[in-house]
């Protein structure tokens, strides 16, 4: 299972959690906790089920589970008062409440991938992992843009080993590549100017020489 939510990707096969394209450290039980919630989304998972999955045959206090929740929220950028991803179901358990989608698996992943891609927006650099990244006003979008001219799921960028493409998702105000409205899929090149609604973005792509060399931002 390889699931993308917001700027995070959880990979069950490699047991890794990526935030903004970089692997982050979480203790194994915290990883299992987040993985369990993602597997069962949007169903609420009871504390009993969580205990049986994480600590089978062992008694642990609810405080231990609370500590895992705090660690997970800190790593993925979630807040208890206004949760974007993990919702507390009082006197029952927890549920994953954000938008999440399967991330396409590629033959090369992480540092060994052949292309490093990112979006430049409002002075920020947003890495694009291999697979599909949604651009929109939905807080769970990989490229989140809080602007009324942008639809909740406005467009998507798909990065593969071979290329990168842009596709409109039926947005109200359209998606443009340079000055051309995007119909269907459009190929992206380094430096491509994208406009979603009234918001301008720049797509950057750097080809990695090989897995033993360090990529330098051009």
Short mmCIF file of C-alpha atoms in Angstrom, two decimals, residues 106-199:
data_model
loop_
_atom_site.label_atom_id
_atom_site.label_comp_id
_atom_site.label_asym_id
_atom_site.label_seq_id
_atom_site.Cartn_x
_atom_site.Cartn_y
_atom_site.Cartn_z
CA UNK A 106 7.20 3.14 -10.00
CA UNK A 107 10.23 0.99 -10.65
CA UNK A 108 12.48 3.58 -9.01
CA UNK A 109 11.47 5.48 -5.91
CA UNK A 110 12.91 7.97 -3.47
CA UNK A 111 16.48 9.11 -4.13
CA UNK A 112 16.96 6.60 -6.97
CA UNK A 113 14.20 8.05 -9.16
CA UNK A 114 15.31 9.50 -12.50
CA UNK A 115 13.43 12.79 -12.24
CA UNK A 116 13.16 15.35 -9.46
CA UNK A 117 10.03 17.45 -10.00
CA UNK A 118 8.48 20.29 -8.03
CA UNK A 119 6.04 23.18 -8.23
CA UNK A 120 6.98 26.78 -7.40
CA UNK A 121 4.12 28.74 -5.84
CA UNK A 122 4.15 31.95 -3.77
CA UNK A 123 7.85 31.58 -3.08
CA UNK A 124 7.48 27.97 -1.94
CA UNK A 125 8.95 24.84 -3.49
CA UNK A 126 6.54 21.87 -3.35
CA UNK A 127 8.12 18.49 -4.28
CA UNK A 128 6.15 16.15 -6.53
CA UNK A 129 6.53 12.45 -5.77
CA UNK A 130 6.32 9.84 -8.53
CA UNK A 131 2.65 9.20 -9.25
CA UNK A 132 -0.34 11.54 -9.06
CA UNK A 133 -0.46 14.87 -7.25
CA UNK A 134 -3.72 16.84 -7.04
CA UNK A 135 -3.73 20.64 -7.19
CA UNK A 136 -6.68 22.33 -5.51
CA UNK A 137 -8.39 24.13 -2.67
CA UNK A 138 -9.03 20.91 -0.75
CA UNK A 139 -6.75 20.91 2.34
CA UNK A 140 -5.79 17.33 1.49
CA UNK A 141 -4.50 18.22 -1.98
CA UNK A 142 -0.81 17.62 -2.63
CA UNK A 143 -0.51 21.22 -3.86
CA UNK A 144 -2.94 23.14 -1.64
CA UNK A 145 -4.00 26.58 -2.94
CA UNK A 146 -6.42 28.56 -0.81
CA UNK A 147 -7.96 30.83 -3.44
CA UNK A 148 -11.63 31.17 -4.51
CA UNK A 149 -10.72 30.90 -8.21
CA UNK A 150 -9.34 27.40 -7.60
CA UNK A 151 -11.63 24.36 -7.41
CA UNK A 152 -11.31 21.85 -4.57
CA UNK A 153 -9.83 19.29 -6.97
CA UNK A 154 -8.72 21.55 -9.79
CA UNK A 155 -6.04 19.67 -11.71
CA UNK A 156 -3.48 16.91 -11.32
CA UNK A 157 0.13 16.31 -12.29
CA UNK A 158 1.31 12.76 -12.95
CA UNK A 159 5.05 12.07 -12.75
CA UNK A 160 6.43 8.82 -14.17
CA UNK A 161 9.90 7.56 -15.08
CA UNK A 162 9.32 8.72 -18.64
CA UNK A 163 7.53 12.05 -18.38
CA UNK A 164 5.23 14.41 -16.48
CA UNK A 165 1.73 15.40 -17.56
CA UNK A 166 -0.90 17.94 -16.52
CA UNK A 167 -4.66 17.30 -16.58
CA UNK A 168 -7.66 19.43 -15.63
CA UNK A 169 -10.16 17.75 -13.27
CA UNK A 170 -13.31 19.48 -14.49
CA UNK A 171 -12.49 22.73 -12.69
CA UNK A 172 -14.82 25.72 -12.86
CA UNK A 173 -12.23 28.24 -14.07
CA UNK A 174 -10.04 25.96 -16.12
CA UNK A 175 -6.36 25.01 -16.20
CA UNK A 176 -3.92 26.65 -18.61
CA UNK A 177 -0.47 25.66 -19.76
CA UNK A 178 1.28 28.82 -20.96
CA UNK A 179 -1.70 30.55 -22.61
CA UNK A 180 -3.43 27.39 -23.82
CA UNK A 181 -6.37 25.83 -22.01
CA UNK A 182 -5.63 22.24 -21.06
CA UNK A 183 -7.94 19.68 -22.66
CA UNK A 184 -7.09 16.09 -21.75
CA UNK A 185 -3.45 15.44 -20.83
CA UNK A 186 -0.68 17.93 -21.62
CA UNK A 187 3.03 17.13 -21.45
CA UNK A 188 5.09 19.21 -19.02
CA UNK A 189 8.62 20.45 -19.54
CA UNK A 190 11.00 22.16 -17.16
CA UNK A 191 9.97 25.79 -16.63
CA UNK A 192 6.38 25.25 -17.81
CA UNK A 193 4.00 28.05 -16.78
CA UNK A 194 0.75 26.71 -15.33
CA UNK A 195 -2.33 28.70 -14.37
CA UNK A 196 -5.10 27.23 -12.22
CA UNK A 197 -7.96 29.70 -11.92
CA UNK A 198 -6.08 32.99 -11.51
CA UNK A 199 -3.08 31.46 -9.72
#
